[in-house]
Coordinates of C-alpha atoms and ligand atoms in Angstrom, one line a residue:
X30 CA 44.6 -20.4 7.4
X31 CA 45.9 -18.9 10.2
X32 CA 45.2 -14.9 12.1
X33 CA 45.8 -14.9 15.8
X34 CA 43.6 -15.0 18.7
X35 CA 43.0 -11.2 18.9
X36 CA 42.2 -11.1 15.1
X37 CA 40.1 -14.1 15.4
X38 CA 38.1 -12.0 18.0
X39 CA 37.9 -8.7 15.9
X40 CA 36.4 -10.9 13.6
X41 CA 33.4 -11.8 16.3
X42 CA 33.2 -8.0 16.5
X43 CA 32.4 -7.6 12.9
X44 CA 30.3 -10.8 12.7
X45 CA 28.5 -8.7 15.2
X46 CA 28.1 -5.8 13.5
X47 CA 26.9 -7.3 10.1
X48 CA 24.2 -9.1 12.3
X49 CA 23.0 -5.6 13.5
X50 CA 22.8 -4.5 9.6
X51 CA 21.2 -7.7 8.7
X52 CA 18.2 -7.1 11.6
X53 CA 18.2 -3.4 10.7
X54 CA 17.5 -4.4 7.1
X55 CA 14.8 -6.9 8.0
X56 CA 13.5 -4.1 10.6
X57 CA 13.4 -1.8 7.4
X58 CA 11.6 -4.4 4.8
X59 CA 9.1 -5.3 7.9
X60 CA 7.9 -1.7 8.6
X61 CA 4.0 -2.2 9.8
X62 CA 4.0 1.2 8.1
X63 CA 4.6 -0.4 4.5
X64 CA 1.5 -2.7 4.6
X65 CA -1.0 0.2 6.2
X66 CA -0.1 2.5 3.2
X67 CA -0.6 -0.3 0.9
X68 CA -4.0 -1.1 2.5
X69 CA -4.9 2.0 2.2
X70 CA -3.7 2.8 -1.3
X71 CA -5.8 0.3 -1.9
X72 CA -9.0 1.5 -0.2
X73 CA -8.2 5.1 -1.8
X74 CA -8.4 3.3 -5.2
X75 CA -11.5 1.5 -4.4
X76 CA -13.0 5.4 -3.3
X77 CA -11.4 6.7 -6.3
X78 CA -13.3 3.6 -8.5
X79 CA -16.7 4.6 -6.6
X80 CA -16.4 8.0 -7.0
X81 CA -15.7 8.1 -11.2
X82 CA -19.1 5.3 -11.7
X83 CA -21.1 7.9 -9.4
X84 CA -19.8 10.8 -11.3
X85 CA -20.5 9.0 -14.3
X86 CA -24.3 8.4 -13.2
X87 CA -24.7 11.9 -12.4
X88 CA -23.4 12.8 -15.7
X89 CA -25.9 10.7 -17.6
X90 CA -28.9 11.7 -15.4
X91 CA -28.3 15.3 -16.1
X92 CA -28.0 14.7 -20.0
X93 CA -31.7 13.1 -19.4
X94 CA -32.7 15.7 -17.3
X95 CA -31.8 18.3 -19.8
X96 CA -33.4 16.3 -22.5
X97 CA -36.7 15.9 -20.1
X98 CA -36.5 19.7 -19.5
X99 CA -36.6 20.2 -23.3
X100 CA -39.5 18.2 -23.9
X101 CA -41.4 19.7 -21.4
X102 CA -40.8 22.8 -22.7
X103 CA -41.9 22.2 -26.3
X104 CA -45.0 20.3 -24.9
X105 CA -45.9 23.7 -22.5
X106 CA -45.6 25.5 -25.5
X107 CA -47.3 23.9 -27.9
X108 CA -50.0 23.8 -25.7
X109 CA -49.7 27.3 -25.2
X110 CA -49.8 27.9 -29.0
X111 CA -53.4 25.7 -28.9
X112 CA -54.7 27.4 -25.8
X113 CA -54.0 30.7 -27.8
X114 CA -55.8 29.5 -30.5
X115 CA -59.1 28.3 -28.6
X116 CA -58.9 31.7 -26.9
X117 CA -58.7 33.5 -30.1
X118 CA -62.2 32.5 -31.1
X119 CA -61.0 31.7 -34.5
X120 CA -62.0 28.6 -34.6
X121 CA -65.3 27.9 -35.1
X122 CA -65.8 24.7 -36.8
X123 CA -66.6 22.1 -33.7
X124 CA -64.9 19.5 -35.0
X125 CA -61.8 21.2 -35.2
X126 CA -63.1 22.7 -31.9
X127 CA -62.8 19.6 -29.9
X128 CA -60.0 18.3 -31.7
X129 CA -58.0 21.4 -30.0
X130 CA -59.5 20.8 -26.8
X131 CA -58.1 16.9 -27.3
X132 CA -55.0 17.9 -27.9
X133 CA -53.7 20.5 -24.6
X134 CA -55.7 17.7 -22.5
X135 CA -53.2 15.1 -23.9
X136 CA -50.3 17.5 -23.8
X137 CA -51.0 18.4 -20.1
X138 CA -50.9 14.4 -19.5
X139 CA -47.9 14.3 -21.4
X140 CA -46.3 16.8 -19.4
X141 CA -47.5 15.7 -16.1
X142 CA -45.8 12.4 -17.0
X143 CA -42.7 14.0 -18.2
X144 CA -42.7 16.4 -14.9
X145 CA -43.1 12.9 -13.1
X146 CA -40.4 11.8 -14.4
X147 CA -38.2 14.7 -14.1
X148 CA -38.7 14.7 -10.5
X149 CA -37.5 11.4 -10.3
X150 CA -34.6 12.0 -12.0
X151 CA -33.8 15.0 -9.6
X152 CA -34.4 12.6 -6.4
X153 CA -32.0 9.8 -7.8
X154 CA -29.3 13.0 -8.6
X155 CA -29.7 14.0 -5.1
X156 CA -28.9 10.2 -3.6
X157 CA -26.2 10.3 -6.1
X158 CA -25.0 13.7 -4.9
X159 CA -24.9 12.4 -1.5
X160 CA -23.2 9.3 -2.2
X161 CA -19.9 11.7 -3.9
X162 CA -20.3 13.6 -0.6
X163 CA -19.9 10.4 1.3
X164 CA -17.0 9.3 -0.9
X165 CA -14.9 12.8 -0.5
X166 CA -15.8 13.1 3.2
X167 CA -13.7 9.0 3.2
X168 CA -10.9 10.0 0.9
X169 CA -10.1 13.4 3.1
X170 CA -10.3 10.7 6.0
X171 CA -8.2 8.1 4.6
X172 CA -5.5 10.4 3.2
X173 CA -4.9 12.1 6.3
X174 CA -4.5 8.4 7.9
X175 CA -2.2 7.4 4.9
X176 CA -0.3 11.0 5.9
X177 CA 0.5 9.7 9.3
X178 CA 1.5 6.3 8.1
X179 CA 3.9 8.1 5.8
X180 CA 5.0 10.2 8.3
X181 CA 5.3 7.3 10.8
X182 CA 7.1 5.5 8.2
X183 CA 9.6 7.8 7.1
X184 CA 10.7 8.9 10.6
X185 CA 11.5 5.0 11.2
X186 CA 13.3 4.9 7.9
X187 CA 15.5 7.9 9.0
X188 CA 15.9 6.3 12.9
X189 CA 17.3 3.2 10.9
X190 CA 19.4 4.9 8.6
X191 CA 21.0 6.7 11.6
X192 CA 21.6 3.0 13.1
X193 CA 23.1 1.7 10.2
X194 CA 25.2 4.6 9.1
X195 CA 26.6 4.3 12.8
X196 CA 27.1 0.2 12.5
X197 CA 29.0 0.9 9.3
X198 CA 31.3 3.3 10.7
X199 CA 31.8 0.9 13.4
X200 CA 32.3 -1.9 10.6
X201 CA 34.8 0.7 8.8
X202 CA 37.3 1.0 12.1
X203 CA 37.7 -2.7 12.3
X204 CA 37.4 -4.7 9.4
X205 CA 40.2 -3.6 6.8
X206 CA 42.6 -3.8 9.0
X207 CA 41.8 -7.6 9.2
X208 CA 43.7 -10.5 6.4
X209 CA 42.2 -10.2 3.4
X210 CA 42.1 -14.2 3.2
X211 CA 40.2 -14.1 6.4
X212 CA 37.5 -11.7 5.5
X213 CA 37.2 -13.1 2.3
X214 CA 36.4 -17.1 4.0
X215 CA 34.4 -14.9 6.2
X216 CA 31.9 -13.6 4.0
X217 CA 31.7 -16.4 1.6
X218 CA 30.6 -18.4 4.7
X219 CA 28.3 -15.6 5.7
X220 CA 26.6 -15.4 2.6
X221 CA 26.1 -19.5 2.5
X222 CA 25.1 -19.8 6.4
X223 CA 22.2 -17.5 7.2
X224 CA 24.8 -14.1 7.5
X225 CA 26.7 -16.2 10.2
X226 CA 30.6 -16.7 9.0
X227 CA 32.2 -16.8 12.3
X228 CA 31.0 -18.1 15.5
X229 CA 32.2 -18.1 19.2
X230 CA 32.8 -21.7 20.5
X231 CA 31.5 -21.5 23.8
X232 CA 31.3 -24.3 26.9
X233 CA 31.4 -26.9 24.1
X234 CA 29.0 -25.5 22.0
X235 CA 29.3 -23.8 18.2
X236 CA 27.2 -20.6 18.7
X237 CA 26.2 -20.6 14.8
X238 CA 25.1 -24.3 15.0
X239 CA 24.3 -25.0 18.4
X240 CA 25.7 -28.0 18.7
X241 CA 28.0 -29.6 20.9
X242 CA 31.4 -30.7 20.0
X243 CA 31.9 -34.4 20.2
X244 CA 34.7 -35.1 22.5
X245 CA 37.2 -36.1 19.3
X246 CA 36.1 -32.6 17.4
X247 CA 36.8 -30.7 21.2
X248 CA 40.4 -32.3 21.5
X249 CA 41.5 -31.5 17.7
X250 CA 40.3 -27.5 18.3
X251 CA 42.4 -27.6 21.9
X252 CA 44.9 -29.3 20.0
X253 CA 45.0 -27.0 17.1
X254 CA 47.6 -23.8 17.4
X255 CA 45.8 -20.8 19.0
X256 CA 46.4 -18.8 15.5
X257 CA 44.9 -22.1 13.9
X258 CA 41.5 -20.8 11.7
X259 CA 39.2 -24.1 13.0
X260 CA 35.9 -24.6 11.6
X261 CA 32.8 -26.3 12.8
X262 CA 33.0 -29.7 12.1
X263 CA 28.9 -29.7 11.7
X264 CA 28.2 -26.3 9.9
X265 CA 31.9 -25.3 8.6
X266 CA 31.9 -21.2 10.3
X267 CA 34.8 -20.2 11.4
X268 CA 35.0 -21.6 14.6
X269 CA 36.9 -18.7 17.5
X270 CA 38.2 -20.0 20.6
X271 CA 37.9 -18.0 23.7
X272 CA 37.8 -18.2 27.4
X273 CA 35.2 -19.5 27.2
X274 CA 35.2 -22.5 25.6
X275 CA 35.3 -25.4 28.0
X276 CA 38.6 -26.4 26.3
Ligands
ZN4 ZN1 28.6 -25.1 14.0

């Protein structure tokens, strides 16, 4: 293949260019941003999680409060009904007498044990109530944080969008004007070498390998015709002379 000197060079230019868009790509996958807002997606589904089972707790406790308040209410009153009646004076049999009198003292236990209960019921409701409270107060907290990180992350999304819309246009004013061939050995190499296709030899040196010409590989590249394509004898890029290059 052969491009002269000066194309060989533009090509360097572009090689440089796609290695800015390959860096501005892994600064756009890497954004510390993306991993706080999953971390804290996740901590605002744990909150979320928390918050439904306490809801659900205070749900049931106030079916069995209501149910408790019921109770107590047909207990008061049916003890009202027999406190009515042993007012009355009606009955006078005292058997039936102290049957009555049985009776509201049993229903006044039963109430004081349903009232007992109820009270407990209302003190568990309240932890609950302040366990929600809790929970809200760290969901307003962590969605104003995951705000910021959004914020944070979509102003360095729009930072590297402005760099890589300016590395293409740069990309744009060189590289079609460059042999089709050339481009095409370019990026064929780029895409099997780590993104590097072309590489500047420099005092001796392949700068997409590192290595060092051995003297033999160093003669054939002086040797070679300055619109020669060479390649790295070690890792095959296209290998661009310039001043350079200890030749
Ligand atoms: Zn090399």
């Amino acid at each position: 293949m052969k491009a002269d000197p000066a194309t060989q060079l533009r090509l360097l230019d572009v090689q440089a260019i796609d290695s800015s868009l390959d860096r501005l790509a892994a600064r756009r996958r890497n954004l510390p941003e993306h991993a706080e807002i999953d971390k804290l997606d996740a901590q605002l589904a744990a909150l979320n999680d928390d918050l439904v089972r306490v809801s659900t707790q205070l749900r049931d406790l106030g079916r069995s409060q209501q149910k408790l308040e019921t109770e107590v209410d047909l207990v008061r009153s049916r003890a009202a009904r027999d406190r009515e009646r042993l007012d009355s004076g009606r009955i006078t049999n005292a058997r039936e007498l102290e049957n009555l009198q049985a009776e509201i003292a049993s229903l006044a236990r039963r109430q004081g044990v349903l009232e007992d209960e109820l009270l407990e019921l209302m003190e568990t409701a309240e932890g609950l109530e302040a366990r929600a409270g809790v929970i809200r107060a760290d969901q307003e907290r962590v969605d104003a944080e995951r705000a910021t990180s959004v914020a944070s992350r979509d102003a360095a999304l729009a930072e590297i969008d402005n760099e890589v819309a300016a590395r293409r246009a740069e990309r744009e004013a060189i590289a079609p004007a460059l042999p089709a061939d050339l481009v095409a050995l370019y990026e064929r190499l780029r895409a099997s070498s780590a993104g590097v296709g072309a590489a500047r030899l420099v005092r001796r040196r392949c700068e997409g390998c590192h290595l060092e010409l051995s003297g033999g590989d160093l003669r054939e590249v002086a040797a070679a015709p300055v619109d020669a394509v060479v390649r790295c004898e070690e890792c095959r890029r296209i290998l661009v002379r310039t001043a350079e290059s200890g030749l």
